[in-house]
Amino acid sequence: MDVPSPAGPTHRVGDASVRTRVTIPLRFGDGYEVTAEAVTFRGLVDGQEHVALVIGDPAAAPAPLVRLHSECLTGDVFGSARCDCGPQLREAVERIASTGGVLLYLRQEGRGIGLYNKLDAYALQDAGLDTYEANTALGLPEDGRDYTAAAQMLTALGIDGLDLLTNNPDKAGQLRDLGVSVRFVRPTGVFATDSNVRYLHAKAQHTHHTIALPDPVGLSALAG
């Protein structure tokens, strides 16, 4: 169900500009194919090499569908079942293609803590901590992501209002605070497996992600 997103206070975001636009044909492991325009930027506040994938015609809908997707090497590239990142990426591309919009691929591995720290956190999760407890046990933030650069990218693309594809209320909240009008929040699918169900429950319970988990999935993992 689409959730209307309330307005909130805003603060000024510095300007960024488009650096390069190039067409890239995308093909996923299940054979799904679509053509995207990859866009790079100058002047992003965090200095990272984030990229926007413009898919379909963002101007065709009343508001473009936008996904802020944080990089996940293990899930997006290697198909790790410890998270739901790979399936979310695949779903987002097809849903955006059906309406027109943008996927922002953000270099925020491990909720902003980096790949090696994420793998260190995995080791602590194997010892019984949840995904947030593991980060804090390492002296790291539970979620270190800042979406100022995402707001800059959207502004550079001429997008000041959108429908946001996410289960994470912090993404909508930060974008609103940065002056982006979020018309509706459209939830992503739920991709629960025995390997990620504890992770998904932690997101739902700790940071209030809108994830409706089916009870029969992963009960053995929860009990373990």
PDB file of C-alpha atoms in Angstrom:
ATOM      1  CA  MET A   1       0.000   0.000   0.000  1.00  0.00           C
ATOM      2  CA  ASP A   2       1.286   3.474  -0.847  1.00  0.00           C
ATOM      3  CA  VAL A   3       1.867   5.626   2.219  1.00  0.00           C
ATOM      4  CA  PRO A   4       1.494   9.431   1.936  1.00  0.00           C
ATOM      5  CA  SER A   5       4.623  11.160   3.196  1.00  0.00           C
ATOM      6  CA  PRO A   6       4.221  14.242   5.418  1.00  0.00           C
ATOM      7  CA  ALA A   7       6.188  17.428   4.907  1.00  0.00           C
ATOM      8  CA  GLY A   8       8.869  18.481   7.360  1.00  0.00           C
ATOM      9  CA  PRO A   9      11.547  21.097   8.029  1.00  0.00           C
ATOM     10  CA  THR A  10      14.272  21.442   5.412  1.00  0.00           C
ATOM     11  CA  HIS A  11      17.875  22.604   5.256  1.00  0.00           C
ATOM     12  CA  ARG A  12      19.942  23.842   2.327  1.00  0.00           C
ATOM     13  CA  VAL A  13      21.761  21.303   0.167  1.00  0.00           C
ATOM     14  CA  GLY A  14      24.794  22.407  -1.849  1.00  0.00           C
ATOM     15  CA  ASP A  15      24.655  22.220  -5.615  1.00  0.00           C
ATOM     16  CA  ALA A  16      25.959  19.306  -7.675  1.00  0.00           C
ATOM     17  CA  SER A  17      26.025  18.982 -11.440  1.00  0.00           C
ATOM     18  CA  VAL A  18      25.841  16.207 -14.003  1.00  0.00           C
ATOM     19  CA  ARG A  19      29.263  15.038 -15.194  1.00  0.00           C
ATOM     20  CA  THR A  20      28.520  12.267 -17.698  1.00  0.00           C
ATOM     21  CA  ARG A  21      25.518  10.469 -19.178  1.00  0.00           C
ATOM     22  CA  VAL A  22      25.958   7.115 -20.888  1.00  0.00           C
ATOM     23  CA  THR A  23      23.572   4.365 -21.992  1.00  0.00           C
ATOM     24  CA  ILE A  24      24.075   0.941 -20.392  1.00  0.00           C
ATOM     25  CA  PRO A  25      22.056  -2.173 -21.268  1.00  0.00           C
ATOM     26  CA  LEU A  26      21.338  -4.077 -18.057  1.00  0.00           C
ATOM     27  CA  ARG A  27      20.870  -7.832 -17.854  1.00  0.00           C
ATOM     28  CA  PHE A  28      20.142  -9.771 -14.665  1.00  0.00           C
ATOM     29  CA  GLY A  29      20.769 -13.396 -13.813  1.00  0.00           C
ATOM     30  CA  ASP A  30      17.156 -14.380 -14.447  1.00  0.00           C
ATOM     31  CA  GLY A  31      17.352 -12.965 -17.978  1.00  0.00           C
ATOM     32  CA  TYR A  32      15.498  -9.698 -17.332  1.00  0.00           C
ATOM     33  CA  GLU A  33      16.882  -6.919 -19.540  1.00  0.00           C
ATOM     34  CA  VAL A  34      16.358  -3.177 -19.660  1.00  0.00           C
ATOM     35  CA  THR A  35      18.285  -0.169 -20.908  1.00  0.00           C
ATOM     36  CA  ALA A  36      19.319   2.505 -18.436  1.00  0.00           C
ATOM     37  CA  GLU A  37      21.075   5.845 -18.654  1.00  0.00           C
ATOM     38  CA  ALA A  38      23.931   5.967 -16.130  1.00  0.00           C
ATOM     39  CA  VAL A  39      24.600   9.456 -14.789  1.00  0.00           C
ATOM     40  CA  THR A  40      27.650  10.606 -12.822  1.00  0.00           C
ATOM     41  CA  PHE A  41      28.050  13.866 -10.916  1.00  0.00           C
ATOM     42  CA  ARG A  42      30.403  16.624  -9.850  1.00  0.00           C
ATOM     43  CA  GLY A  43      30.277  18.338  -6.452  1.00  0.00           C
ATOM     44  CA  LEU A  44      28.708  15.628  -4.294  1.00  0.00           C
ATOM     45  CA  VAL A  45      29.146  16.559  -0.667  1.00  0.00           C
ATOM     46  CA  ASP A  46      30.679  13.260   0.458  1.00  0.00           C
ATOM     47  CA  GLY A  47      33.084  12.914  -2.477  1.00  0.00           C
ATOM     48  CA  GLN A  48      31.862   9.397  -3.289  1.00  0.00           C
ATOM     49  CA  GLU A  49      31.289   7.998  -6.786  1.00  0.00           C
ATOM     50  CA  HIS A  50      27.540   7.500  -6.542  1.00  0.00           C
ATOM     51  CA  VAL A  51      25.691   6.826  -9.790  1.00  0.00           C
ATOM     52  CA  ALA A  52      22.112   7.362 -10.947  1.00  0.00           C
ATOM     53  CA  LEU A  53      20.411   4.929 -13.296  1.00  0.00           C
ATOM     54  CA  VAL A  54      17.607   6.663 -15.177  1.00  0.00           C
ATOM     55  CA  ILE A  55      15.197   3.978 -16.363  1.00  0.00           C
ATOM     56  CA  GLY A  56      12.229   4.602 -18.610  1.00  0.00           C
ATOM     57  CA  ASP A  57      10.817   8.120 -18.791  1.00  0.00           C
ATOM     58  CA  PRO A  58      10.752   9.794 -15.353  1.00  0.00           C
ATOM     59  CA  ALA A  59       8.501  12.526 -16.729  1.00  0.00           C
ATOM     60  CA  ALA A  60       5.805  10.074 -17.877  1.00  0.00           C
ATOM     61  CA  ALA A  61       4.278   9.555 -14.427  1.00  0.00           C
ATOM     62  CA  PRO A  62       2.790  12.158 -12.054  1.00  0.00           C
ATOM     63  CA  ALA A  63       5.935  11.597  -9.951  1.00  0.00           C
ATOM     64  CA  PRO A  64       8.990   9.516 -10.880  1.00  0.00           C
ATOM     65  CA  LEU A  65       9.575   6.339  -8.890  1.00  0.00           C
ATOM     66  CA  VAL A  66      12.931   6.574  -7.092  1.00  0.00           C
ATOM     67  CA  ARG A  67      14.933   3.966  -5.202  1.00  0.00           C
ATOM     68  CA  LEU A  68      17.907   4.838  -2.976  1.00  0.00           C
ATOM     69  CA  HIS A  69      19.896   1.609  -3.065  1.00  0.00           C
ATOM     70  CA  SER A  70      22.970   1.287  -0.870  1.00  0.00           C
ATOM     71  CA  GLU A  71      25.790  -0.693  -2.427  1.00  0.00           C
ATOM     72  CA  CYS A  72      26.052  -4.305  -1.229  1.00  0.00           C
ATOM     73  CA  LEU A  73      28.872  -6.241  -2.873  1.00  0.00           C
ATOM     74  CA  THR A  74      27.927  -9.511  -1.195  1.00  0.00           C
ATOM     75  CA  GLY A  75      24.238  -9.302  -2.072  1.00  0.00           C
ATOM     76  CA  ASP A  76      24.154  -7.324  -5.324  1.00  0.00           C
ATOM     77  CA  VAL A  77      27.124  -9.028  -7.000  1.00  0.00           C
ATOM     78  CA  PHE A  78      27.643 -12.399  -5.327  1.00  0.00           C
ATOM     79  CA  GLY A  79      24.021 -13.201  -4.506  1.00  0.00           C
ATOM     80  CA  SER A  80      24.510 -13.555  -0.754  1.00  0.00           C
ATOM     81  CA  ALA A  81      21.366 -14.799   0.986  1.00  0.00           C
ATOM     82  CA  ARG A  82      22.339 -13.148   4.306  1.00  0.00           C
ATOM     83  CA  CYS A  83      20.498 -10.003   3.236  1.00  0.00           C
ATOM     84  CA  ASP A  84      17.738  -8.999   0.818  1.00  0.00           C
ATOM     85  CA  CYS A  85      19.786  -6.434  -1.139  1.00  0.00           C
ATOM     86  CA  GLY A  86      20.161  -8.379  -4.384  1.00  0.00           C
ATOM     87  CA  PRO A  87      16.454  -9.185  -4.764  1.00  0.00           C
ATOM     88  CA  GLN A  88      15.548  -5.604  -3.816  1.00  0.00           C
ATOM     89  CA  LEU A  89      17.854  -4.256  -6.523  1.00  0.00           C
ATOM     90  CA  ARG A  90      16.393  -6.594  -9.128  1.00  0.00           C
ATOM     91  CA  GLU A  91      12.835  -5.730  -8.130  1.00  0.00           C
ATOM     92  CA  ALA A  92      13.523  -2.003  -8.073  1.00  0.00           C
ATOM     93  CA  VAL A  93      14.902  -1.910 -11.612  1.00  0.00           C
ATOM     94  CA  GLU A  94      11.842  -3.627 -13.057  1.00  0.00           C
ATOM     95  CA  ARG A  95       9.349  -1.562 -11.053  1.00  0.00           C
ATOM     96  CA  ILE A  96      11.062   1.671 -12.035  1.00  0.00           C
ATOM     97  CA  ALA A  97      11.138   0.573 -15.685  1.00  0.00           C
ATOM     98  CA  SER A  98       7.372   0.030 -15.608  1.00  0.00           C
ATOM     99  CA  THR A  99       6.623   3.618 -14.563  1.00  0.00           C
ATOM    100  CA  GLY A 100       9.748   5.652 -15.256  1.00  0.00           C
ATOM    101  CA  GLY A 101      12.144   6.871 -12.632  1.00  0.00           C
ATOM    102  CA  VAL A 102      15.615   6.701 -11.160  1.00  0.00           C
ATOM    103  CA  LEU A 103      17.654   4.257  -9.127  1.00  0.00           C
ATOM    104  CA  LEU A 104      20.389   5.956  -7.108  1.00  0.00           C
ATOM    105  CA  TYR A 105      23.182   3.446  -6.486  1.00  0.00           C
ATOM    106  CA  LEU A 106      24.908   4.816  -3.401  1.00  0.00           C
ATOM    107  CA  ARG A 107      28.393   3.775  -2.283  1.00  0.00           C
ATOM    108  CA  GLN A 108      27.318   3.009   1.288  1.00  0.00           C
ATOM    109  CA  GLU A 109      28.458  -0.575   1.813  1.00  0.00           C
ATOM    110  CA  GLY A 110      27.289  -2.072   5.101  1.00  0.00           C
ATOM    111  CA  ARG A 111      24.980   0.852   5.981  1.00  0.00           C
ATOM    112  CA  GLY A 112      27.972   3.127   5.631  1.00  0.00           C
ATOM    113  CA  ILE A 113      30.615   1.171   7.589  1.00  0.00           C
ATOM    114  CA  GLY A 114      32.446  -0.372   4.617  1.00  0.00           C
ATOM    115  CA  LEU A 115      32.966  -3.902   3.343  1.00  0.00           C
ATOM    116  CA  TYR A 116      35.608  -5.156   5.800  1.00  0.00           C
ATOM    117  CA  ASN A 117      33.697  -3.798   8.796  1.00  0.00           C
ATOM    118  CA  LYS A 118      30.526  -5.395   7.452  1.00  0.00           C
ATOM    119  CA  LEU A 119      32.230  -8.771   7.281  1.00  0.00           C
ATOM    120  CA  ASP A 120      33.560  -8.257  10.817  1.00  0.00           C
ATOM    121  CA  ALA A 121      29.958  -7.571  11.853  1.00  0.00           C
ATOM    122  CA  TYR A 122      28.851 -10.783  10.133  1.00  0.00           C
ATOM    123  CA  ALA A 123      31.253 -12.716  12.352  1.00  0.00           C
ATOM    124  CA  LEU A 124      29.645 -11.165  15.435  1.00  0.00           C
ATOM    125  CA  GLN A 125      26.198 -11.974  14.080  1.00  0.00           C
ATOM    126  CA  ASP A 126      27.278 -15.605  13.749  1.00  0.00           C
ATOM    127  CA  ALA A 127      28.071 -15.426  17.471  1.00  0.00           C
ATOM    128  CA  GLY A 128      24.531 -14.287  18.275  1.00  0.00           C
ATOM    129  CA  LEU A 129      24.350 -10.502  17.900  1.00  0.00           C
ATOM    130  CA  ASP A 130      21.848  -8.908  15.550  1.00  0.00           C
ATOM    131  CA  THR A 131      22.919  -6.632  12.700  1.00  0.00           C
ATOM    132  CA  TYR A 132      22.686  -3.452  14.792  1.00  0.00           C
ATOM    133  CA  GLU A 133      24.256  -4.890  17.935  1.00  0.00           C
ATOM    134  CA  ALA A 134      27.187  -6.130  15.853  1.00  0.00           C
ATOM    135  CA  ASN A 135      27.885  -2.652  14.502  1.00  0.00           C
ATOM    136  CA  THR A 136      27.844  -1.050  17.923  1.00  0.00           C
ATOM    137  CA  ALA A 137      30.043  -3.831  19.353  1.00  0.00           C
ATOM    138  CA  LEU A 138      32.633  -2.766  16.765  1.00  0.00           C
ATOM    139  CA  GLY A 139      32.332   0.881  17.884  1.00  0.00           C
ATOM    140  CA  LEU A 140      30.510   1.781  14.676  1.00  0.00           C
ATOM    141  CA  PRO A 141      27.126   3.452  14.049  1.00  0.00           C
ATOM    142  CA  GLU A 142      24.085   1.239  13.711  1.00  0.00           C
ATOM    143  CA  ASP A 143      23.373   3.049  10.440  1.00  0.00           C
ATOM    144  CA  GLY A 144      25.911   5.587   9.222  1.00  0.00           C
ATOM    145  CA  ARG A 145      24.152   6.562   6.014  1.00  0.00           C
ATOM    146  CA  ASP A 146      23.559  10.195   5.105  1.00  0.00           C
ATOM    147  CA  TYR A 147      21.426  10.949   2.064  1.00  0.00           C
ATOM    148  CA  THR A 148      22.571  14.517   1.380  1.00  0.00           C
ATOM    149  CA  ALA A 149      24.398  13.374  -1.762  1.00  0.00           C
ATOM    150  CA  ALA A 150      21.237  11.586  -2.904  1.00  0.00           C
ATOM    151  CA  ALA A 151      19.279  14.833  -2.610  1.00  0.00           C
ATOM    152  CA  GLN A 152      22.017  16.603  -4.590  1.00  0.00           C
ATOM    153  CA  MET A 153      21.811  13.980  -7.330  1.00  0.00           C
ATOM    154  CA  LEU A 154      18.048  14.309  -7.578  1.00  0.00           C
ATOM    155  CA  THR A 155      18.265  18.094  -7.783  1.00  0.00           C
ATOM    156  CA  ALA A 156      20.915  17.873 -10.503  1.00  0.00           C
ATOM    157  CA  LEU A 157      18.549  15.593 -12.448  1.00  0.00           C
ATOM    158  CA  GLY A 158      15.732  18.132 -12.103  1.00  0.00           C
ATOM    159  CA  ILE A 159      13.705  15.977  -9.699  1.00  0.00           C
ATOM    160  CA  ASP A 160      12.205  17.828  -6.739  1.00  0.00           C
ATOM    161  CA  GLY A 161       9.238  15.513  -6.121  1.00  0.00           C
ATOM    162  CA  LEU A 162       8.975  11.741  -6.271  1.00  0.00           C
ATOM    163  CA  ASP A 163       7.474   8.491  -5.091  1.00  0.00           C
ATOM    164  CA  LEU A 164      10.032   6.627  -2.982  1.00  0.00           C
ATOM    165  CA  LEU A 165      10.499   2.860  -3.218  1.00  0.00           C
ATOM    166  CA  THR A 166      11.637   1.765   0.237  1.00  0.00           C
ATOM    167  CA  ASN A 167      10.809  -0.044   3.473  1.00  0.00           C
ATOM    168  CA  ASN A 168      13.081   2.286   5.443  1.00  0.00           C
ATOM    169  CA  PRO A 169      11.370   5.324   7.012  1.00  0.00           C
ATOM    170  CA  ASP A 170      14.721   7.073   7.545  1.00  0.00           C
ATOM    171  CA  LYS A 171      15.212   7.478   3.813  1.00  0.00           C
ATOM    172  CA  ALA A 172      11.951   9.372   3.384  1.00  0.00           C
ATOM    173  CA  GLY A 173      12.617  11.395   6.528  1.00  0.00           C
ATOM    174  CA  GLN A 174      16.075  12.483   5.449  1.00  0.00           C
ATOM    175  CA  LEU A 175      14.947  13.377   1.921  1.00  0.00           C
ATOM    176  CA  ARG A 176      12.101  15.511   3.264  1.00  0.00           C
ATOM    177  CA  ASP A 177      14.502  17.283   5.617  1.00  0.00           C
ATOM    178  CA  LEU A 178      16.747  17.966   2.636  1.00  0.00           C
ATOM    179  CA  GLY A 179      13.946  19.646   0.705  1.00  0.00           C
ATOM    180  CA  VAL A 180      12.843  16.782  -1.548  1.00  0.00           C
ATOM    181  CA  SER A 181       9.071  16.316  -1.804  1.00  0.00           C
ATOM    182  CA  VAL A 182       8.219  12.641  -1.190  1.00  0.00           C
ATOM    183  CA  ARG A 183       4.665  12.181  -2.444  1.00  0.00           C
ATOM    184  CA  PHE A 184       4.196   8.506  -1.531  1.00  0.00           C
ATOM    185  CA  VAL A 185       6.345   5.804   0.001  1.00  0.00           C
ATOM    186  CA  ARG A 186       5.927   2.592  -1.950  1.00  0.00           C
ATOM    187  CA  PRO A 187       7.145  -0.476  -0.035  1.00  0.00           C
ATOM    188  CA  THR A 188       9.515  -2.946  -1.604  1.00  0.00           C
ATOM    189  CA  GLY A 189       8.790  -6.645  -1.656  1.00  0.00           C
ATOM    190  CA  VAL A 190       9.729  -8.977   1.193  1.00  0.00           C
ATOM    191  CA  PHE A 191      12.464 -11.442   0.283  1.00  0.00           C
ATOM    192  CA  ALA A 192      12.739 -13.638   3.371  1.00  0.00           C
ATOM    193  CA  THR A 193      14.851 -16.780   3.513  1.00  0.00           C
ATOM    194  CA  ASP A 194      16.159 -18.968   6.311  1.00  0.00           C
ATOM    195  CA  SER A 195      19.481 -17.160   5.947  1.00  0.00           C
ATOM    196  CA  ASN A 196      18.192 -13.588   6.306  1.00  0.00           C
ATOM    197  CA  VAL A 197      15.061 -13.779   8.433  1.00  0.00           C
ATOM    198  CA  ARG A 198      16.848 -12.740  11.662  1.00  0.00           C
ATOM    199  CA  TYR A 199      18.310  -9.768   9.800  1.00  0.00           C
ATOM    200  CA  LEU A 200      14.886  -8.761   8.459  1.00  0.00           C
ATOM    201  CA  HIS A 201      13.260  -9.085  11.885  1.00  0.00           C
ATOM    202  CA  ALA A 202      15.963  -6.848  13.362  1.00  0.00           C
ATOM    203  CA  LYS A 203      15.256  -4.188  10.716  1.00  0.00           C
ATOM    204  CA  ALA A 204      11.519  -4.360  11.355  1.00  0.00           C
ATOM    205  CA  GLN A 205      11.814  -4.262  15.141  1.00  0.00           C
ATOM    206  CA  HIS A 206      14.786  -1.944  15.660  1.00  0.00           C
ATOM    207  CA  THR A 207      14.487   0.649  12.904  1.00  0.00           C
ATOM    208  CA  HIS A 208      10.805   0.185  12.059  1.00  0.00           C
ATOM    209  CA  HIS A 209      11.218  -0.962   8.474  1.00  0.00           C
ATOM    210  CA  THR A 210       7.822  -1.780   6.979  1.00  0.00           C
ATOM    211  CA  ILE A 211       8.485  -5.476   6.469  1.00  0.00           C
ATOM    212  CA  ALA A 212       5.598  -7.929   6.844  1.00  0.00           C
ATOM    213  CA  LEU A 213       7.364 -11.209   7.467  1.00  0.00           C
ATOM    214  CA  PRO A 214       5.487 -14.479   6.879  1.00  0.00           C
ATOM    215  CA  ASP A 215       5.551 -16.512  10.086  1.00  0.00           C
ATOM    216  CA  PRO A 216       6.431 -19.875   8.538  1.00  0.00           C
ATOM    217  CA  VAL A 217       9.655 -18.622   6.933  1.00  0.00           C
ATOM    218  CA  GLY A 218      12.850 -19.046   8.868  1.00  0.00           C
ATOM    219  CA  LEU A 219      11.436 -20.113  12.209  1.00  0.00           C
ATOM    220  CA  SER A 220      14.335 -22.491  12.694  1.00  0.00           C
ATOM    221  CA  ALA A 221      16.772 -19.648  12.090  1.00  0.00           C
ATOM    222  CA  LEU A 222      14.984 -17.430  14.592  1.00  0.00           C
ATOM    223  CA  ALA A 223      15.094 -20.119  17.196  1.00  0.00           C
ATOM    224  CA  GLY A 224      18.821 -20.730  16.628  1.00  0.00           C
TER     225      GLY A 224
END
